[in-house]
CSV table of C-alpha atoms and ligand atoms in Angstrom, one decimal:
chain,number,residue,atom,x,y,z
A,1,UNK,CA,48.1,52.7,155.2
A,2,UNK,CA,51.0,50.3,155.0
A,3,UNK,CA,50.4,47.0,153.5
A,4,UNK,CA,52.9,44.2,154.0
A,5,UNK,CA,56.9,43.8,154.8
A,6,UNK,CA,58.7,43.1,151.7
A,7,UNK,CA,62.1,42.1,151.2
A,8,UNK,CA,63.9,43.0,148.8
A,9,UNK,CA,67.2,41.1,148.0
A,10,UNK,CA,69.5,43.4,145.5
A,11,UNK,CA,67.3,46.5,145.9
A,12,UNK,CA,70.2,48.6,145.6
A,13,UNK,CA,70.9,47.5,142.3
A,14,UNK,CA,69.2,49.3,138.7
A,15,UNK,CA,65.5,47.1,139.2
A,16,UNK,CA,65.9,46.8,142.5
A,17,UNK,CA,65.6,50.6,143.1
A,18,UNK,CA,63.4,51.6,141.2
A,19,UNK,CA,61.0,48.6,142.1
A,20,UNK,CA,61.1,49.9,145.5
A,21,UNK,CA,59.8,53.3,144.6
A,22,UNK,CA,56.6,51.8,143.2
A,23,UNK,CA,56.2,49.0,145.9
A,24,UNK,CA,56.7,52.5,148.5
A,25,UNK,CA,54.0,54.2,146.3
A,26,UNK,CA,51.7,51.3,146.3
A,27,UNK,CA,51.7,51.1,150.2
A,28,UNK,CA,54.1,48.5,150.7
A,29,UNK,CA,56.7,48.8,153.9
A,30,UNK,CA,59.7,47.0,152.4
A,31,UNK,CA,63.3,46.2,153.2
A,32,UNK,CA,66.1,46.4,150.9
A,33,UNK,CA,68.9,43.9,152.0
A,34,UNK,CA,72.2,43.8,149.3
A,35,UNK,CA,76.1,43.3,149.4
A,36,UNK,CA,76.9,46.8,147.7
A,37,UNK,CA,78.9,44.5,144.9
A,38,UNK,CA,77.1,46.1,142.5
A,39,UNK,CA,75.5,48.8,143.6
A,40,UNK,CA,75.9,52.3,146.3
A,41,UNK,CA,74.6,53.5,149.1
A,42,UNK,CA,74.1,56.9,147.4
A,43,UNK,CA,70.9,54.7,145.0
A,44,UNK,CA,68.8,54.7,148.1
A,45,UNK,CA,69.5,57.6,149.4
A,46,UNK,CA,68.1,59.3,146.4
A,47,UNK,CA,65.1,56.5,146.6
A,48,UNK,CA,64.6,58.4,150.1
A,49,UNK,CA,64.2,62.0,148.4
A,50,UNK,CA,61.8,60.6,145.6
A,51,UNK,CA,59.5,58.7,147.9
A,52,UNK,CA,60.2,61.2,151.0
A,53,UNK,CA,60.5,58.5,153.4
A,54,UNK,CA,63.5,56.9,155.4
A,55,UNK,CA,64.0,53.1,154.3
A,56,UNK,CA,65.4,50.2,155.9
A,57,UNK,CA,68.5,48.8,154.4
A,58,UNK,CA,70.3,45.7,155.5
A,59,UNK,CA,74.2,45.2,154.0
A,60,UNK,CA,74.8,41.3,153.8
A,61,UNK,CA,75.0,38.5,151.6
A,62,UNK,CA,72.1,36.2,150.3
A,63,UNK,CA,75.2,33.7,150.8
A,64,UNK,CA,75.5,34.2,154.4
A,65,UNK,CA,72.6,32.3,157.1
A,66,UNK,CA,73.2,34.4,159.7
A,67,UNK,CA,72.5,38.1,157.7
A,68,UNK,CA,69.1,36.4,156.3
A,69,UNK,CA,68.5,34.8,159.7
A,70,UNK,CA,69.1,38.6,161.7
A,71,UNK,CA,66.9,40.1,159.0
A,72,UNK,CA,63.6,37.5,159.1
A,73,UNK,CA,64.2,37.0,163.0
A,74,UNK,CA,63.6,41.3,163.3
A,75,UNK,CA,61.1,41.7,161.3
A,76,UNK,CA,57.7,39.9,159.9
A,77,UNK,CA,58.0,39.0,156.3
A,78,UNK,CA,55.6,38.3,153.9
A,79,UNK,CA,57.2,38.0,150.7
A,80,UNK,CA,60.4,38.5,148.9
A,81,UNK,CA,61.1,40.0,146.0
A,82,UNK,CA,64.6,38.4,145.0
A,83,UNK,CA,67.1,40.5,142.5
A,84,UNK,CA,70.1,40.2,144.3
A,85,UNK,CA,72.9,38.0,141.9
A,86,UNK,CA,75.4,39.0,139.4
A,87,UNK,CA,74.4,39.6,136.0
A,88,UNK,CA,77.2,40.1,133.5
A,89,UNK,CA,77.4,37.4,130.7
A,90,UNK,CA,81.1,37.7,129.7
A,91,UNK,CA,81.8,38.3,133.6
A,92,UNK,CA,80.0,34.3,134.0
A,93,UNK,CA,82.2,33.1,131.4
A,94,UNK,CA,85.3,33.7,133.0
A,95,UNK,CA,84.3,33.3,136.6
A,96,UNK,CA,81.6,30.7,136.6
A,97,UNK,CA,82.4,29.5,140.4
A,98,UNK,CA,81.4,32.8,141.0
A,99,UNK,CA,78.1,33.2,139.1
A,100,UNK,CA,77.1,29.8,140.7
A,101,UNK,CA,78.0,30.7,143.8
A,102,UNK,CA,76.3,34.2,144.2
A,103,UNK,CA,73.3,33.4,141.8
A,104,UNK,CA,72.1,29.6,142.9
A,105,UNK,CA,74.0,29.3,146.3
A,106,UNK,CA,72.8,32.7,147.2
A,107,UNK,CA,69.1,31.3,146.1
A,108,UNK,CA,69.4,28.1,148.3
A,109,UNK,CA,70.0,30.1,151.2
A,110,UNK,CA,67.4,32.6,151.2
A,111,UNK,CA,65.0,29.6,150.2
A,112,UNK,CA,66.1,28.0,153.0
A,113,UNK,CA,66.1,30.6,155.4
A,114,UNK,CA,62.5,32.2,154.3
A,115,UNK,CA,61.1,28.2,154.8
A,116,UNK,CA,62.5,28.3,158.5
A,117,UNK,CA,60.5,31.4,159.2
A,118,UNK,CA,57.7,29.9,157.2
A,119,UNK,CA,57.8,33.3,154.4
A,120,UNK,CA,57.2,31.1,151.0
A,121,UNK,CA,56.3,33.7,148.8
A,122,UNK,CA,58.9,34.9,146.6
A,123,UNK,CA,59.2,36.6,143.3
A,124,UNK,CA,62.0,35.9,141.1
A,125,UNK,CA,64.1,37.7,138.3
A,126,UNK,CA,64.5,35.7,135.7
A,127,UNK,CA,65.3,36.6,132.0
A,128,UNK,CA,64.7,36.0,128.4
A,129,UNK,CA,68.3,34.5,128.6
A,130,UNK,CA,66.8,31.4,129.3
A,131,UNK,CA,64.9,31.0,125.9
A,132,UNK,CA,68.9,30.9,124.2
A,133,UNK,CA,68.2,31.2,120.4
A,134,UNK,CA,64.6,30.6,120.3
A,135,UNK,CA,63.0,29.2,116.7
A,136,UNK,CA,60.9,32.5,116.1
A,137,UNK,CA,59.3,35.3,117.5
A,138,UNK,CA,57.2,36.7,119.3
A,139,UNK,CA,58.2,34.4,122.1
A,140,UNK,CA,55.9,32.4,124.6
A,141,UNK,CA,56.9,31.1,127.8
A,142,UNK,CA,56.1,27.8,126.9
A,143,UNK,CA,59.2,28.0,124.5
A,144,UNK,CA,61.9,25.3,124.6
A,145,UNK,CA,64.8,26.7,127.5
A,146,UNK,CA,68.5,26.7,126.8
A,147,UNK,CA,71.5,28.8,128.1
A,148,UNK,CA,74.4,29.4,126.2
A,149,UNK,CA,76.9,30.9,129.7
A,150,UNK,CA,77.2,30.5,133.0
A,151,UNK,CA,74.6,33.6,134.1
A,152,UNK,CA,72.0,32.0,131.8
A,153,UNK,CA,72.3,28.7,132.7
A,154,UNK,CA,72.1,30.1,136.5
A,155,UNK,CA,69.2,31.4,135.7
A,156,UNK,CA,67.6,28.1,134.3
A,157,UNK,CA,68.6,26.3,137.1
A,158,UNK,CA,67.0,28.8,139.9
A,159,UNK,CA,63.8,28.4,138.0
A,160,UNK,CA,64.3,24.3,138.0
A,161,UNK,CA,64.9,24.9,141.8
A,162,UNK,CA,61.9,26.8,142.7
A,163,UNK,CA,59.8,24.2,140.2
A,164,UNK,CA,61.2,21.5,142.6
A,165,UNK,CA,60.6,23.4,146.0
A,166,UNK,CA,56.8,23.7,144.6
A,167,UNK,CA,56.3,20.2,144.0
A,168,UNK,CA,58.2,19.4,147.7
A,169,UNK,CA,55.7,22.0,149.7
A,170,UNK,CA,52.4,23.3,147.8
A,171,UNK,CA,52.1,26.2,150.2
A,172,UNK,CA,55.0,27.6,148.6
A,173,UNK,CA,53.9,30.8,146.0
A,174,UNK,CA,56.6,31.7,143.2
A,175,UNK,CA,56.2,34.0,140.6
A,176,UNK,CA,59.0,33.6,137.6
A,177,UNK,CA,59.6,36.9,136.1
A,178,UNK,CA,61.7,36.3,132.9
A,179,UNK,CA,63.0,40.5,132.0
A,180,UNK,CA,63.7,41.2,128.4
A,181,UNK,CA,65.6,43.9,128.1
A,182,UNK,CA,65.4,46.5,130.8
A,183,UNK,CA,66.4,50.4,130.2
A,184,UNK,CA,65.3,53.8,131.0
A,185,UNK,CA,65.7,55.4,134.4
A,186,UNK,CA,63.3,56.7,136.7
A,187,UNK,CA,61.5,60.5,135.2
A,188,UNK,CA,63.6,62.2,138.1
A,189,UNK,CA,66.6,61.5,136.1
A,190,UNK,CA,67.9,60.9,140.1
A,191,UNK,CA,68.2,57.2,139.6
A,192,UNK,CA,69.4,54.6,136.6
A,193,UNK,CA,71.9,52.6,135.6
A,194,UNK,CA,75.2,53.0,136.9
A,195,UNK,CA,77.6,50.1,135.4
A,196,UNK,CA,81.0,49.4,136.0
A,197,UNK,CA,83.4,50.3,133.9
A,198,UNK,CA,82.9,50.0,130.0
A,199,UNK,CA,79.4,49.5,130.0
A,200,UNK,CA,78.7,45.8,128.2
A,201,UNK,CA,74.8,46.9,127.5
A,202,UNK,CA,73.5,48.8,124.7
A,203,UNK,CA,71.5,51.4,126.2
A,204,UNK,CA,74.3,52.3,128.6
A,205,UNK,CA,76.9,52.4,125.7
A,206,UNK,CA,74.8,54.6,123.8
A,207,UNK,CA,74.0,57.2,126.1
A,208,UNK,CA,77.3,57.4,127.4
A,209,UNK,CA,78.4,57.9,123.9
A,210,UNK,CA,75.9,60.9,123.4
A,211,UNK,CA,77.2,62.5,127.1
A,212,UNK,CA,80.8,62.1,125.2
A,213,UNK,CA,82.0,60.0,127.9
A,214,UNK,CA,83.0,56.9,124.9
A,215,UNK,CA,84.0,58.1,121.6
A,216,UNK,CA,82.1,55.2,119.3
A,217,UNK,CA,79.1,52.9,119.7
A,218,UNK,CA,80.5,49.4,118.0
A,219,UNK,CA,77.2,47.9,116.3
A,220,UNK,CA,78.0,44.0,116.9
A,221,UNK,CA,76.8,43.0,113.6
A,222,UNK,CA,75.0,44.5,110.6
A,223,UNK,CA,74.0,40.9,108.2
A,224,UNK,CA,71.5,39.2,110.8
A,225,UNK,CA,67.8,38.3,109.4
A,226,UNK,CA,66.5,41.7,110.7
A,227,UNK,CA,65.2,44.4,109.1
A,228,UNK,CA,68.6,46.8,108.9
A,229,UNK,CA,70.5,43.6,109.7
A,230,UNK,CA,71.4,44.4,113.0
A,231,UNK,CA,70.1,42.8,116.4
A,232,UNK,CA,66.6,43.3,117.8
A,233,UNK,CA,65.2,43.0,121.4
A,234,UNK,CA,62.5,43.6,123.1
A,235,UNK,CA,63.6,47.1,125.1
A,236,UNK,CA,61.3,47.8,128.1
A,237,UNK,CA,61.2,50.7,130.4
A,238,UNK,CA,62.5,50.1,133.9
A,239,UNK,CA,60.1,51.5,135.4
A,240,UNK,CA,57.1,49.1,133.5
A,241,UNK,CA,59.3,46.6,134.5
A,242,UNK,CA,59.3,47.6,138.0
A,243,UNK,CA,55.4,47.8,138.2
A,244,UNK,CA,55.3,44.1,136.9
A,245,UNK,CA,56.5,43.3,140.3
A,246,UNK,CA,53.9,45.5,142.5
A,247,UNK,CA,51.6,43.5,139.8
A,248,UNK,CA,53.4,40.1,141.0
A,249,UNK,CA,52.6,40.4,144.7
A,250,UNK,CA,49.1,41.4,144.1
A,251,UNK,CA,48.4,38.2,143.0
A,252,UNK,CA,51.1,35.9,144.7
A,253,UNK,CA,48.7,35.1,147.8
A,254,UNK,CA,46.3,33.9,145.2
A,255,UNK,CA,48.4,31.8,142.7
A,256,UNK,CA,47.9,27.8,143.3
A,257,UNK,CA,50.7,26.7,140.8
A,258,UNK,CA,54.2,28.7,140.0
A,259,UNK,CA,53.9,31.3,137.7
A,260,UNK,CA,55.8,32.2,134.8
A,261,UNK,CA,55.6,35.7,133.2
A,262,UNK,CA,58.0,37.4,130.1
A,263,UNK,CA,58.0,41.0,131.0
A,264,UNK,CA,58.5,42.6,127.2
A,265,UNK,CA,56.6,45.2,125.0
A,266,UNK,CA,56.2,43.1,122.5
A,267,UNK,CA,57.7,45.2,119.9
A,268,UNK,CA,61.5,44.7,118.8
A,269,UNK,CA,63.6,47.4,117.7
A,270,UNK,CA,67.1,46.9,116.2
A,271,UNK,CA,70.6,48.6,117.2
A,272,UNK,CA,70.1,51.5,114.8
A,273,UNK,CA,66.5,52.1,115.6
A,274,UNK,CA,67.8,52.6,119.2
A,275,UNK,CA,70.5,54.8,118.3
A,276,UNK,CA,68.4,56.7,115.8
A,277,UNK,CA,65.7,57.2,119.2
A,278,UNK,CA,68.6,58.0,121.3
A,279,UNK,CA,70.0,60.9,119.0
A,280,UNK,CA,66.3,62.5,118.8
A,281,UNK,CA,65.8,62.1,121.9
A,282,UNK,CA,68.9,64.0,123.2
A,283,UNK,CA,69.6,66.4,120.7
A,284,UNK,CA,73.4,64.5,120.3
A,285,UNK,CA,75.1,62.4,117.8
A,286,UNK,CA,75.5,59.2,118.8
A,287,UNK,CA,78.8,58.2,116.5
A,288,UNK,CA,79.0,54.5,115.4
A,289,UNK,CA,80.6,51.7,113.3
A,290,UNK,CA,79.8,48.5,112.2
A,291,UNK,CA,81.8,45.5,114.2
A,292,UNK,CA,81.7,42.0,113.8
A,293,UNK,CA,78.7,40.0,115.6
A,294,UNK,CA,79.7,39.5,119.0
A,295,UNK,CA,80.2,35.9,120.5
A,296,UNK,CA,76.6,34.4,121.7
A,297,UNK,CA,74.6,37.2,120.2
A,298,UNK,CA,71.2,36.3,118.7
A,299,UNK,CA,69.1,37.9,115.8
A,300,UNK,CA,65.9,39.0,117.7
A,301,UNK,CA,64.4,38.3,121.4
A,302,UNK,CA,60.9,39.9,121.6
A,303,UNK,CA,57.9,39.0,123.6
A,304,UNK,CA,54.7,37.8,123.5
A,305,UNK,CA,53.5,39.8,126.3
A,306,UNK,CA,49.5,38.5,126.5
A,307,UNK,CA,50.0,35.7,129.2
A,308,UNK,CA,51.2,38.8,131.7
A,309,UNK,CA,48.4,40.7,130.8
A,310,UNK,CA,46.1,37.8,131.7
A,311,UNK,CA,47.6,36.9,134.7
A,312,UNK,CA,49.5,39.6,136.1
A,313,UNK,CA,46.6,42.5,134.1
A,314,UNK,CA,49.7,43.7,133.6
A,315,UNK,CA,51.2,45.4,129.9
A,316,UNK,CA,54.1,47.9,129.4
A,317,UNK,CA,53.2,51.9,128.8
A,318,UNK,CA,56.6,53.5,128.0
A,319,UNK,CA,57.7,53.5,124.5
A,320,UNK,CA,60.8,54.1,122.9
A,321,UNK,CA,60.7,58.0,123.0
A,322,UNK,CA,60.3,57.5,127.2
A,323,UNK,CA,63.1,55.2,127.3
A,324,UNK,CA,65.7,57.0,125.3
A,325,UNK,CA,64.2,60.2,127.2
A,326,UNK,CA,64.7,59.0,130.7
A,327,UNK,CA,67.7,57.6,129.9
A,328,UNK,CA,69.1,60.6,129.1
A,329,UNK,CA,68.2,62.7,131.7
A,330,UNK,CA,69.5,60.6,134.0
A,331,UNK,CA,72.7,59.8,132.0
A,332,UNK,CA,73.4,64.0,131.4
A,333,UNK,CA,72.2,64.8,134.8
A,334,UNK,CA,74.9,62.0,136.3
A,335,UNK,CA,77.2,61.8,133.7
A,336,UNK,CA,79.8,59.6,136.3
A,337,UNK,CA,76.6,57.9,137.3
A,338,UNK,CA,76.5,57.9,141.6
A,339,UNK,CA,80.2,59.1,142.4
A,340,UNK,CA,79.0,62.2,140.9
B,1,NAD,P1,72.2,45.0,139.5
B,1,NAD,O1,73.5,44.4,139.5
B,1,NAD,O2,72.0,46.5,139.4
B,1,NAD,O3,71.4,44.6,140.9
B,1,NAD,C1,71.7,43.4,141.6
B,1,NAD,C2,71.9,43.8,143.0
B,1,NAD,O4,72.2,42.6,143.8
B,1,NAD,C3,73.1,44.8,143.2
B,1,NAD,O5,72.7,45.8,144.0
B,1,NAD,C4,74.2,43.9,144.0
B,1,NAD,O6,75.0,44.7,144.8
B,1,NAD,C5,73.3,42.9,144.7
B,1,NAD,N1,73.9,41.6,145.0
B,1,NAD,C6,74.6,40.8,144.1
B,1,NAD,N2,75.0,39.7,144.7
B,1,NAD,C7,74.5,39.8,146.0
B,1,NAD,C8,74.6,38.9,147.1
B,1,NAD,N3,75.3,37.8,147.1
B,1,NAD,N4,74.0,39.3,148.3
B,1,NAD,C9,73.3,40.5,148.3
B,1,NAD,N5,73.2,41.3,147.3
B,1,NAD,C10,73.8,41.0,146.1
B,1,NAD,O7,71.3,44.2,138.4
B,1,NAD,P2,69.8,44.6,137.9
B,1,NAD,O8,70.0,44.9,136.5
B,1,NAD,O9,69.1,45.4,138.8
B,1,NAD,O10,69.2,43.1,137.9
B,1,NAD,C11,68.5,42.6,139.0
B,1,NAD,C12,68.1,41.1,138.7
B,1,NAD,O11,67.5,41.0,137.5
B,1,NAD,C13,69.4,40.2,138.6
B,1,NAD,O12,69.1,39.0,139.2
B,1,NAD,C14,69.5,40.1,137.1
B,1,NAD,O13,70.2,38.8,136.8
B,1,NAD,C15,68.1,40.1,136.7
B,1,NAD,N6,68.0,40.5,135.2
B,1,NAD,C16,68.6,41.7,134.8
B,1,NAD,C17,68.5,42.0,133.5
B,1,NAD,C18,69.1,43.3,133.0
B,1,NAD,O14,69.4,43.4,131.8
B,1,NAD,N7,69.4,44.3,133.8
B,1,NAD,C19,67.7,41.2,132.6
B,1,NAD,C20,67.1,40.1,133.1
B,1,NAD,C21,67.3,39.7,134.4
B,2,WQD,C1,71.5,44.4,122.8
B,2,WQD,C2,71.8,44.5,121.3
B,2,WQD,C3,73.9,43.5,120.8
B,2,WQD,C4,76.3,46.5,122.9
B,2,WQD,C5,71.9,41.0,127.7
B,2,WQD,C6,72.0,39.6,128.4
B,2,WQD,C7,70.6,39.2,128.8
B,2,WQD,C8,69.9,40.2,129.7
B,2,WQD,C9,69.9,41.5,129.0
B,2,WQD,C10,70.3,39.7,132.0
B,2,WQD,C11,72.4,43.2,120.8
B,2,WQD,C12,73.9,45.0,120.5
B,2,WQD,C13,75.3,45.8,122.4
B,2,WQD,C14,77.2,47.2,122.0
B,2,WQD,C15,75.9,46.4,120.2
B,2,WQD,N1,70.5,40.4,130.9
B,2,WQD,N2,75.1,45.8,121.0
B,2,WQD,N3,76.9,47.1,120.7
B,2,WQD,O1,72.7,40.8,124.7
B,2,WQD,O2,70.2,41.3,124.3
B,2,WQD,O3,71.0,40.8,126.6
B,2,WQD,O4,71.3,41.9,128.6
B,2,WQD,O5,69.5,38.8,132.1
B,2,WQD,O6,70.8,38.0,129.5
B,2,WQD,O7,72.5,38.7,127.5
B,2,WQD,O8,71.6,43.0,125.6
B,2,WQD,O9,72.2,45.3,125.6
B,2,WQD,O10,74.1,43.6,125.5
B,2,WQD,O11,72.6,43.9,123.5
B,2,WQD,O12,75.7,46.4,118.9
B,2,WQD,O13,78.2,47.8,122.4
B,2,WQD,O14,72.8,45.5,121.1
B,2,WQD,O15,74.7,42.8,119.8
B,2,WQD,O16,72.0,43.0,119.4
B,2,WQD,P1,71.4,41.4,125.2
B,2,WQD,P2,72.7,44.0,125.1
């Protein structure tokens, strides 16, 4: 029944584990190797109950040779899916070494490593970051790049990296996911996001708002060129976003140039459409005021989803009521997120 090994870099993390649920589902045997720096042990164990099945997980560091080198030496792999790095924007600002050093070192050495035990198929998260402040909407991937931070521009130069590798070796196969905005949890309400702290998201802000956890959503801005002035994106349900990847190595053996996909809805929705979603969908108020426009922030990132559908047959299925739904039950259900 089992397909294929699969490593997955980061799979503890909020995509990672919920991609690994589908990729179990789909007949995959994977491998989920991360550093805990983001993430806890407790995430797969709950993976374990949903799926019913024990899973392998490696702790180490896409920085460090030797934990690849253990990992590809014990077991046959065909492909990676790669989602280990940090991801915090203002975090990249103030420790760039860092960001560099986790996001494209880390990259180098798995690429490296996967080449010396000839596994050249990887999938990659990228993001919309990379489009910076693009000219209009919906957006294509054949949009002018720009980064505007450290994470983003990590992100740019990853996908420059694995461009190069491509043209150095043909038998590489890379797929370029770039994310818009993931959120939701899995419908167990066992699993979701879980960040640190004061949450720097929206979807996280909000619903730990509604659970009562902060007192106030801040809306960063309420004069952009939107249609209630305040900032729109292209929100997509995790778990969509997760299928895009079972939907990425289906195809990956086939591919004869690197592929790059947007994984967005299409559709854009502002801060106060969200919070307006959120409030039906839980049943709470979700207090706000209006702040100033936060450093960086664009008016509106949404997608032109159609090349994913053509290549990847791939399109999103949860809408808005899902996402604030999910989100919910997993944020009322865990209201301190793992620790419990
Ligand atoms: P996450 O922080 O929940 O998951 C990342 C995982 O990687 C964590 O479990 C962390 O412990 C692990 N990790 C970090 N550095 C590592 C290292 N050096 N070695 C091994 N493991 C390491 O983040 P996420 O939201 O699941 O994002 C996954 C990927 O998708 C990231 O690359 C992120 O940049 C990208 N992405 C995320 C979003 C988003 O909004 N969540 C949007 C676009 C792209
Ligand atoms: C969404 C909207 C805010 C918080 C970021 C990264 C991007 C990608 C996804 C990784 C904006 C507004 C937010 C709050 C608010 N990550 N907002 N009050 O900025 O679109 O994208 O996450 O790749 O790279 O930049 O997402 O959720 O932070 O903001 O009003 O407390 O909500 O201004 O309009 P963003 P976000």
């Amino acid at each position: 029944m089992s397909k294929h090994k699969i490593l997955v870099t980061g799979g503890a993390g909020y995509i990672g584990s919920h991609t690994a649920i589908l990729l179990i589902e789909a007949g995959y045997d994977i491998i989920i190797f991360d550093n805990f720096s983001n993430a806890s042990k407790e995430s797969i164990k709950r993976v374990e109950t949903i799926v019913n099945k024990d899973i392998i997980l490696i702790e180490g560091d896409i920085r460090n040779r030797n934990d690849l080198h253990n990992v590809f030496t014990h077991y046959c792999i065909d492909a990676v899916i790669h989602f280990a790095g940090l991801k915090a924007v203002g975090e990249s600002v103030e420790k760039p070494l860092s960001y560099y050093d986790n996001n494209i070192n880390g990259t180098i050495v798995l690429c490296e490593v996967m080449a010396e035990h000839n596994c050249k198929s990887i999938v990659f998260s990228s993001s919309a970051t990379v489009y910076g402040d693009p000219h209009t909407t919906p957006i294509k991937e054949n949009f002018p790049l720009s980064a505007t931070n450290p994470y983003g521009r990590s992100k740019l130069f990853i996908e420059e990296m694995l461009h190069d590798l491509y043209i150095s070796d043909s038998s590489w196969k890379i797929i370029l996911l770039r994310y818009f905005n993931p959120v939701g949890a899995h419908i167990s309400g066992t699993i979701g996001e879980d960040p640190n702290g004061i949450p720097n998201n929206l979807m996280p802000f909000i619903a730990q708002t509604a659970v009562g956890k902060l007192n106030c959503l801040s809306v960063f801005g309420d004069d952009y060129d939107t249609h209630d002035g305040t900032g729109v994106r292209d929100y997509i349900h995790v778990t969509d976003l997760a299928d895009g990847h079972v939907k990425a190595l289906d195809i990956i053996k086939d591919i004869k140039k690197v592929i790059t996909v947007n994984l967005g809805t299409g559709t854009g929705y502002s801060v106060l459409d969200m919070v307006k979603a959120f409030e039906k969908a839980s049943g709470k108020d979700v207090p706000y005021c209006i702040a100033p426009r936060r450093a960086g922030d664009i008016a509106k990132c949404f997608a032109d989803p159609s090349y994913a559908k053509e290549v990847l047959n791939w399109e999103a299925t949860k809408g808005i009521e899902e996402m604030c739904q999910d989100s919910w039950r997993w944020q009322s259900n865990n209201p301190n997120g793992y620790e419990g």
